[in-house]
C-alpha cells in the first residue's frame, strides 16, 4: 500500500529538489581550484626573533612529491627572513647562434628553456660557484617533514627580498622511499614554516604591515610549480613550440652542399634550407590554481620585559633599564615594555621585578596586568 503525500510533504520534496538543482548549477564564477596555496597572516612584536610564518597547501587531484615556491617580501625595513650563508654551483646552458670557423661569435643563454623542457638543445654548459644566503625554515610538524631535500635560496632584488624554496621527497632510491603528500590534501597542517626576525621599528610608525606575496608567472615554472610522483607538473598545461634552425650553403657540388653554416633568425631570408624541432614547454593552468598572499603585522607595543627591543628578555634588558633610570641612557623605544610590574610607572621596582623573574623564579613580566 502506498502512503499518500500530504501538502507539507509535497513542499518538502520541492524544496529538496530545488536545493539539489542549485548545487549542480553553480554560476560560472564559483570556480573550484584543485591546487591551493596560502601564506598565513602573522602578528609579531617589535624585535621578535624567529617569528613563525606558515604556508598552507591543499590539493584535490594528485599526490605531491616536489615543488618550487618563491615568496617575496615588500618591506625589508620591517622584517627579514631568517638567513644563513651557503656555497653552491650555478649552472648556465648556452646555444651558439653563429660560428666563425670553430669559434662561436654569437650565443644565447637557454637556461630557462632547458629548465622548462629537458629536450631543449644546447652546445655547452658554464658553471659558476657562488656564495648565497639561504633562508631559515622549519619542516618539523609540516606536510614535508622527512623529505630528503629542502633548499631555500635567499634573493635580494632592489628594495625587495625573496625566498625560493625547492623541495623533493626522495631521489628514487628503491631501498629508501619517502612518501609524498597524498591527495586529497585538505588538512590545516602547514606545508612549510618560515622563520622571520622583526625589527624594532619606531613606535610612531603607523604603517606596520609587511606583505609576503607568492611569485607566480604562468609561463615560467621556475618560480612556482608542484610535481606529482612522476615529476610531472600538477595543474599544468604542456605546449608544443617549433624551434627552427636556418642554414646557408657555402659550397655546392651539383645538388649537394658540402659546406654550410647556421644563420641567426635575423638572417633567415638568406637561408637555403631549414629544419625544426618540436619542444615541449610547461605552463601553469591559471584556471585551476588558487593563491592567497599573507601579511606580517607588527604590534604597536613591544613585548613586556624586552626593554632594549632585541627580541629577547635577559640581563641586557636589566642593564638598559639601569642606564635609562640612573645614567641618562636612552629611553626604551616602547616605554610600556619597561613597566614590567604594571604599576603605571617605570622605576627601581621594575629592575627588581625583572631580576627576580630572570634569577629567582619570579613571575613573568606583566603577568599581573589586566
GROMACS .gro file of C-alpha atoms in nm:
model
  370
    1UNK     CA    1   0.000   0.000   0.000
    2UNK     CA    2   0.139   0.347  -0.093
    3UNK     CA    3   0.128   0.632   0.158
    4UNK     CA    4  -0.047   0.946   0.038
    5UNK     CA    5   0.180   1.253   0.017
    6UNK     CA    6   0.028   1.545   0.205
    7UNK     CA    7   0.066   1.915   0.120
    8UNK     CA    8   0.355   1.966   0.365
    9UNK     CA    9   0.534   1.663   0.229
   10UNK     CA   10   0.499   1.793  -0.129
   11UNK     CA   11   0.655   2.127  -0.027
   12UNK     CA   12   0.944   1.943   0.139
   13UNK     CA   13   1.001   1.739  -0.176
   14UNK     CA   14   1.000   2.053  -0.392
   15UNK     CA   15   1.241   2.234  -0.156
   16UNK     CA   16   1.485   1.941  -0.155
   17UNK     CA   17   1.472   1.925  -0.535
   18UNK     CA   18   1.544   2.299  -0.560
   19UNK     CA   19   1.850   2.267  -0.331
   20UNK     CA   20   1.989   1.975  -0.534
   21UNK     CA   21   1.939   2.158  -0.865
   22UNK     CA   22   2.106   2.469  -0.721
   23UNK     CA   23   2.411   2.273  -0.606
   24UNK     CA   24   2.460   2.127  -0.952
   25UNK     CA   25   2.405   2.457  -1.138
   26UNK     CA   26   2.654   2.684  -0.962
   27UNK     CA   27   2.737   3.004  -1.152
   28UNK     CA   28   3.048   3.007  -1.367
   29UNK     CA   29   3.232   3.241  -1.128
   30UNK     CA   30   3.204   2.983  -0.846
   31UNK     CA   31   3.527   2.822  -0.965
   32UNK     CA   32   3.676   2.544  -0.752
   33UNK     CA   33   4.053   2.526  -0.792
   34UNK     CA   34   4.225   2.191  -0.737
   35UNK     CA   35   4.558   2.339  -0.621
   36UNK     CA   36   4.552   2.598  -0.343
   37UNK     CA   37   4.848   2.768  -0.173
   38UNK     CA   38   4.808   3.023   0.106
   39UNK     CA   39   5.053   3.225   0.316
   40UNK     CA   40   4.920   3.265   0.670
   41UNK     CA   41   4.874   3.608   0.829
   42UNK     CA   42   5.103   3.664   1.129
   43UNK     CA   43   5.119   3.905   1.425
   44UNK     CA   44   5.453   3.978   1.590
   45UNK     CA   45   5.609   4.207   1.850
   46UNK     CA   46   5.879   4.460   1.756
   47UNK     CA   47   6.220   4.297   1.794
   48UNK     CA   48   6.073   3.947   1.791
   49UNK     CA   49   6.316   3.679   1.668
   50UNK     CA   50   6.219   3.364   1.477
   51UNK     CA   51   5.860   3.467   1.425
   52UNK     CA   52   5.679   3.179   1.254
   53UNK     CA   53   5.506   3.229   0.919
   54UNK     CA   54   5.318   2.923   0.791
   55UNK     CA   55   5.248   2.839   0.428
   56UNK     CA   56   4.947   2.613   0.368
   57UNK     CA   57   4.872   2.380   0.077
   58UNK     CA   58   4.567   2.192  -0.048
   59UNK     CA   59   4.540   1.959  -0.344
   60UNK     CA   60   4.237   1.763  -0.463
   61UNK     CA   61   4.366   1.582  -0.774
   62UNK     CA   62   4.714   1.435  -0.728
   63UNK     CA   63   4.989   1.345  -0.484
   64UNK     CA   64   5.282   1.584  -0.443
   65UNK     CA   65   5.646   1.470  -0.443
   66UNK     CA   66   5.823   1.801  -0.503
   67UNK     CA   67   5.773   2.173  -0.558
   68UNK     CA   68   5.934   2.509  -0.625
   69UNK     CA   69   5.782   2.806  -0.444
   70UNK     CA   70   5.905   3.167  -0.437
   71UNK     CA   71   5.790   3.423  -0.180
   72UNK     CA   72   5.875   3.793  -0.196
   73UNK     CA   73   5.879   4.041   0.095
   74UNK     CA   74   5.794   4.403   0.017
   75UNK     CA   75   5.902   4.560   0.350
   76UNK     CA   76   6.261   4.464   0.439
   77UNK     CA   77   6.261   4.769   0.667
   78UNK     CA   78   6.011   4.594   0.899
   79UNK     CA   79   6.134   4.234   0.900
   80UNK     CA   80   6.374   3.995   0.733
   81UNK     CA   81   6.364   3.625   0.662
   82UNK     CA   82   6.598   3.423   0.882
   83UNK     CA   83   6.915   3.366   0.679
   84UNK     CA   84   7.246   3.177   0.669
   85UNK     CA   85   7.531   3.150   0.416
   86UNK     CA   86   7.595   2.861   0.176
   87UNK     CA   87   7.816   2.799  -0.131
   88UNK     CA   88   7.653   2.636  -0.435
   89UNK     CA   89   7.726   2.582  -0.807
   90UNK     CA   90   7.515   2.785  -1.051
   91UNK     CA   91   7.473   2.619  -1.394
   92UNK     CA   92   7.403   2.800  -1.723
   93UNK     CA   93   7.317   2.643  -2.061
   94UNK     CA   94   7.425   2.808  -2.391
   95UNK     CA   95   7.343   2.766  -2.759
   96UNK     CA   96   7.560   2.907  -3.038
   97UNK     CA   97   7.383   3.120  -3.300
   98UNK     CA   98   7.679   3.192  -3.528
   99UNK     CA   99   8.017   3.028  -3.579
  100UNK     CA  100   8.338   3.171  -3.725
  101UNK     CA  101   8.517   2.850  -3.813
  102UNK     CA  102   8.518   2.653  -3.490
  103UNK     CA  103   8.468   2.962  -3.273
  104UNK     CA  104   8.125   3.077  -3.163
  105UNK     CA  105   8.084   3.452  -3.214
  106UNK     CA  106   7.716   3.485  -3.115
  107UNK     CA  107   7.540   3.281  -2.847
  108UNK     CA  108   7.225   3.283  -2.636
  109UNK     CA  109   7.155   3.172  -2.279
  110UNK     CA  110   6.888   2.896  -2.297
  111UNK     CA  111   6.893   2.805  -1.926
  112UNK     CA  112   6.525   2.889  -1.874
  113UNK     CA  113   6.429   2.687  -2.183
  114UNK     CA  114   6.625   2.384  -2.061
  115UNK     CA  115   6.456   2.402  -1.722
  116UNK     CA  116   6.117   2.415  -1.890
  117UNK     CA  117   6.191   2.131  -2.133
  118UNK     CA  118   6.460   1.867  -2.086
  119UNK     CA  119   6.478   1.806  -2.465
  120UNK     CA  120   6.596   2.161  -2.540
  121UNK     CA  121   6.928   2.155  -2.727
  122UNK     CA  122   7.237   2.342  -2.606
  123UNK     CA  123   7.603   2.348  -2.712
  124UNK     CA  124   7.785   2.392  -2.382
  125UNK     CA  125   7.746   2.447  -2.009
  126UNK     CA  126   7.913   2.700  -1.781
  127UNK     CA  127   7.923   2.662  -1.405
  128UNK     CA  128   7.993   2.937  -1.152
  129UNK     CA  129   8.038   2.882  -0.781
  130UNK     CA  130   7.858   3.148  -0.583
  131UNK     CA  131   7.801   3.223  -0.216
  132UNK     CA  132   7.436   3.272  -0.142
  133UNK     CA  133   7.220   3.349   0.155
  134UNK     CA  134   6.978   3.070   0.238
  135UNK     CA  135   6.656   3.101   0.430
  136UNK     CA  136   6.582   2.957   0.771
  137UNK     CA  137   6.277   2.729   0.753
  138UNK     CA  138   6.118   2.464   0.973
  139UNK     CA  139   5.983   2.132   0.841
  140UNK     CA  140   5.906   1.954   1.169
  141UNK     CA  141   5.533   1.914   1.207
  142UNK     CA  142   5.469   2.010   0.843
  143UNK     CA  143   5.347   1.818   0.539
  144UNK     CA  144   5.705   1.776   0.412
  145UNK     CA  145   5.862   1.655   0.736
  146UNK     CA  146   6.118   1.386   0.649
  147UNK     CA  147   6.160   1.489   0.284
  148UNK     CA  148   6.514   1.425   0.162
  149UNK     CA  149   6.593   1.774   0.036
  150UNK     CA  150   6.462   2.119   0.118
  151UNK     CA  151   6.671   2.401  -0.026
  152UNK     CA  152   6.588   2.765   0.043
  153UNK     CA  153   6.765   3.035  -0.159
  154UNK     CA  154   6.760   3.394  -0.030
  155UNK     CA  155   6.746   3.661  -0.303
  156UNK     CA  156   6.779   4.040  -0.289
  157UNK     CA  157   6.633   4.234  -0.582
  158UNK     CA  158   6.613   4.612  -0.549
  159UNK     CA  159   6.402   4.707  -0.249
  160UNK     CA  160   6.255   4.361  -0.200
  161UNK     CA  161   6.383   4.028  -0.073
  162UNK     CA  162   6.255   3.682  -0.155
  163UNK     CA  163   6.290   3.313  -0.072
  164UNK     CA  164   6.294   3.043  -0.339
  165UNK     CA  165   6.208   2.706  -0.184
  166UNK     CA  166   6.290   2.384  -0.370
  167UNK     CA  167   6.177   2.059  -0.204
  168UNK     CA  168   6.191   1.694  -0.312
  169UNK     CA  169   6.051   1.394  -0.125
  170UNK     CA  170   6.318   1.146  -0.240
  171UNK     CA  171   6.569   1.067  -0.512
  172UNK     CA  172   6.409   0.744  -0.628
  173UNK     CA  173   6.632   0.510  -0.425
  174UNK     CA  174   6.435   0.182  -0.417
  175UNK     CA  175   6.589   0.090  -0.080
  176UNK     CA  176   6.454   0.403   0.085
  177UNK     CA  177   6.126   0.551  -0.034
  178UNK     CA  178   5.999   0.877   0.117
  179UNK     CA  179   5.628   0.930   0.075
  180UNK     CA  180   5.495   1.249  -0.078
  181UNK     CA  181   5.182   1.438   0.020
  182UNK     CA  182   4.876   1.222  -0.061
  183UNK     CA  183   4.555   1.358  -0.206
  184UNK     CA  184   4.303   1.484  -0.138
  185UNK     CA  185   4.502   1.710   0.096
  186UNK     CA  186   4.252   1.917   0.292
  187UNK     CA  187   4.407   1.943   0.640
  188UNK     CA  188   4.521   2.264   0.809
  189UNK     CA  189   4.874   2.135   0.860
  190UNK     CA  190   5.130   2.377   0.713
  191UNK     CA  191   5.328   2.286   0.404
  192UNK     CA  192   5.635   2.460   0.549
  193UNK     CA  193   5.715   2.715   0.821
  194UNK     CA  194   5.929   3.021   0.757
  195UNK     CA  195   6.133   3.199   1.023
  196UNK     CA  196   6.149   3.578   1.031
  197UNK     CA  197   6.315   3.839   1.252
  198UNK     CA  198   6.115   4.155   1.320
  199UNK     CA  199   6.299   4.484   1.362
  200UNK     CA  200   6.241   4.728   1.644
  201UNK     CA  201   6.059   4.977   1.427
  202UNK     CA  202   5.988   5.323   1.574
  203UNK     CA  203   5.685   5.345   1.796
  204UNK     CA  204   5.545   5.635   1.592
  205UNK     CA  205   5.549   5.429   1.271
  206UNK     CA  206   5.188   5.381   1.157
  207UNK     CA  207   5.240   5.153   0.855
  208UNK     CA  208   5.334   4.831   1.036
  209UNK     CA  209   5.237   4.566   0.780
  210UNK     CA  210   5.473   4.367   0.557
  211UNK     CA  211   5.326   4.175   0.263
  212UNK     CA  212   5.454   3.827   0.179
  213UNK     CA  213   5.350   3.751  -0.177
  214UNK     CA  214   5.369   3.435  -0.388
  215UNK     CA  215   5.571   3.489  -0.708
  216UNK     CA  216   5.363   3.345  -0.989
  217UNK     CA  217   5.424   3.366  -1.365
  218UNK     CA  218   5.205   3.128  -1.570
  219UNK     CA  219   5.470   3.081  -1.839
  220UNK     CA  220   5.773   3.042  -1.608
  221UNK     CA  221   5.755   2.734  -1.386
  222UNK     CA  222   6.091   2.807  -1.221
  223UNK     CA  223   5.916   3.025  -0.963
  224UNK     CA  224   5.607   2.817  -0.885
  225UNK     CA  225   5.529   2.454  -0.967
  226UNK     CA  226   5.421   2.139  -0.782
  227UNK     CA  227   5.513   1.789  -0.907
  228UNK     CA  228   5.342   1.452  -0.882
  229UNK     CA  229   5.516   1.116  -0.821
  230UNK     CA  230   5.629   1.100  -1.187
  231UNK     CA  231   5.771   1.455  -1.163
  232UNK     CA  232   5.500   1.587  -1.392
  233UNK     CA  233   5.356   1.927  -1.314
  234UNK     CA  234   5.031   1.940  -1.117
  235UNK     CA  235   4.776   2.176  -1.273
  236UNK     CA  236   4.999   2.249  -1.570
  237UNK     CA  237   4.948   2.253  -1.947
  238UNK     CA  238   5.208   2.127  -2.195
  239UNK     CA  239   5.257   2.329  -2.514
  240UNK     CA  240   5.450   2.232  -2.827
  241UNK     CA  241   5.667   2.503  -2.985
  242UNK     CA  242   5.865   2.468  -3.308
  243UNK     CA  243   6.234   2.567  -3.287
  244UNK     CA  244   6.360   2.649  -3.639
  245UNK     CA  245   6.726   2.635  -3.746
  246UNK     CA  246   6.829   2.818  -4.066
  247UNK     CA  247   7.117   2.706  -4.293
  248UNK     CA  248   7.315   2.868  -4.577
  249UNK     CA  249   7.531   2.660  -4.810
  250UNK     CA  250   7.890   2.779  -4.865
  251UNK     CA  251   7.987   2.525  -5.130
  252UNK     CA  252   7.767   2.336  -5.377
  253UNK     CA  253   7.871   2.031  -5.576
  254UNK     CA  254   7.584   1.971  -5.809
  255UNK     CA  255   7.274   1.948  -5.596
  256UNK     CA  256   7.470   1.860  -5.282
  257UNK     CA  257   7.603   2.102  -5.022
  258UNK     CA  258   7.947   2.017  -4.882
  259UNK     CA  259   7.984   2.316  -4.650
  260UNK     CA  260   7.710   2.502  -4.470
  261UNK     CA  261   7.669   2.742  -4.178
  262UNK     CA  262   7.389   2.805  -3.930
  263UNK     CA  263   7.229   3.150  -3.960
  264UNK     CA  264   7.070   3.355  -3.680
  265UNK     CA  265   6.696   3.415  -3.708
  266UNK     CA  266   6.762   3.772  -3.825
  267UNK     CA  267   6.921   3.632  -4.145
  268UNK     CA  268   6.651   3.374  -4.219
  269UNK     CA  269   6.582   3.540  -4.555
  270UNK     CA  270   6.930   3.437  -4.676
  271UNK     CA  271   6.886   3.071  -4.586
  272UNK     CA  272   6.897   2.788  -4.837
  273UNK     CA  273   6.716   2.542  -4.613
  274UNK     CA  274   6.589   2.494  -4.262
  275UNK     CA  275   6.498   2.230  -4.007
  276UNK     CA  276   6.289   2.243  -3.696
  277UNK     CA  277   6.238   2.051  -3.375
  278UNK     CA  278   5.932   2.046  -3.157
  279UNK     CA  279   5.995   2.131  -2.792
  280UNK     CA  280   5.757   2.077  -2.506
  281UNK     CA  281   5.708   2.364  -2.258
  282UNK     CA  282   5.512   2.366  -1.936
  283UNK     CA  283   5.287   2.648  -1.829
  284UNK     CA  284   5.059   2.679  -1.529
  285UNK     CA  285   4.686   2.627  -1.563
  286UNK     CA  286   4.575   2.955  -1.406
  287UNK     CA  287   4.210   2.847  -1.403
  288UNK     CA  288   4.287   2.559  -1.165
  289UNK     CA  289   4.522   2.729  -0.915
  290UNK     CA  290   4.415   2.949  -0.623
  291UNK     CA  291   4.678   3.160  -0.442
  292UNK     CA  292   4.648   3.378  -0.130
  293UNK     CA  293   4.924   3.612  -0.018
  294UNK     CA  294   4.994   3.675   0.350
  295UNK     CA  295   5.099   3.955   0.583
  296UNK     CA  296   5.307   4.009   0.894
  297UNK     CA  297   5.174   4.288   1.114
  298UNK     CA  298   5.386   4.433   1.394
  299UNK     CA  299   5.216   4.524   1.721
  300UNK     CA  300   5.223   4.890   1.827
  301UNK     CA  301   5.384   4.788   2.158
  302UNK     CA  302   5.688   4.577   2.239
  303UNK     CA  303   5.685   4.252   2.433
  304UNK     CA  304   5.676   4.330   2.803
  305UNK     CA  305   6.024   4.290   2.954
  306UNK     CA  306   6.209   4.327   2.622
  307UNK     CA  307   6.328   4.672   2.724
  308UNK     CA  308   6.601   4.709   2.458
  309UNK     CA  309   6.374   4.565   2.184
  310UNK     CA  310   6.613   4.296   2.061
  311UNK     CA  311   6.365   4.011   2.074
  312UNK     CA  312   6.490   3.856   2.400
  313UNK     CA  313   6.444   3.909   2.774
  314UNK     CA  314   6.776   3.880   2.958
  315UNK     CA  315   7.035   4.071   3.162
  316UNK     CA  316   7.081   4.321   2.878
  317UNK     CA  317   6.729   4.448   2.949
  318UNK     CA  318   6.816   4.499   3.317
  319UNK     CA  319   7.129   4.690   3.217
  320UNK     CA  320   6.933   4.900   2.968
  321UNK     CA  321   6.679   4.989   3.237
  322UNK     CA  322   6.955   5.080   3.488
  323UNK     CA  323   7.124   5.306   3.232
  324UNK     CA  324   6.794   5.475   3.147
  325UNK     CA  325   6.693   5.540   3.510
  326UNK     CA  326   7.028   5.636   3.663
  327UNK     CA  327   7.287   5.715   3.393
  328UNK     CA  328   7.090   5.925   3.143
  329UNK     CA  329   7.075   5.636   2.899
  330UNK     CA  330   6.828   5.636   2.608
  331UNK     CA  331   6.462   5.575   2.684
  332UNK     CA  332   6.309   5.244   2.572
  333UNK     CA  333   6.153   5.267   2.225
  334UNK     CA  334   5.834   5.130   2.382
  335UNK     CA  335   5.814   5.258   2.739
  336UNK     CA  336   5.539   5.006   2.820
  337UNK     CA  337   5.791   4.723   2.776
  338UNK     CA  338   5.983   4.854   3.081
  339UNK     CA  339   5.680   4.870   3.313
  340UNK     CA  340   5.716   4.502   3.393
  341UNK     CA  341   5.520   4.513   3.722
  342UNK     CA  342   5.226   4.702   3.566
  343UNK     CA  343   5.241   4.985   3.820
  344UNK     CA  344   5.189   5.256   3.561
  345UNK     CA  345   5.541   5.398   3.605
  346UNK     CA  346   5.900   5.283   3.540
  347UNK     CA  347   6.133   5.281   3.842
  348UNK     CA  348   6.365   5.064   4.054
  349UNK     CA  349   6.076   4.830   4.133
  350UNK     CA  350   6.076   4.723   3.768
  351UNK     CA  351   6.450   4.645   3.791
  352UNK     CA  352   6.386   4.429   4.098
  353UNK     CA  353   6.088   4.260   3.933
  354UNK     CA  354   6.287   4.173   3.617
  355UNK     CA  355   6.582   4.048   3.825
  356UNK     CA  356   6.355   3.819   4.030
  357UNK     CA  357   6.199   3.685   3.710
  358UNK     CA  358   6.533   3.601   3.549
  359UNK     CA  359   6.723   3.468   3.851
  360UNK     CA  360   6.481   3.387   4.136
  361UNK     CA  361   6.186   3.215   3.964
  362UNK     CA  362   5.975   3.528   4.000
  363UNK     CA  363   5.658   3.596   3.799
  364UNK     CA  364   5.691   3.682   3.431
  365UNK     CA  365   5.686   4.047   3.319
  366UNK     CA  366   5.336   4.191   3.310
  367UNK     CA  367   5.194   3.865   3.448
  368UNK     CA  368   4.956   4.061   3.672
  369UNK     CA  369   4.848   4.314   3.407
  370UNK     CA  370   4.479   4.340   3.334
   0.00000   0.00000   0.00000
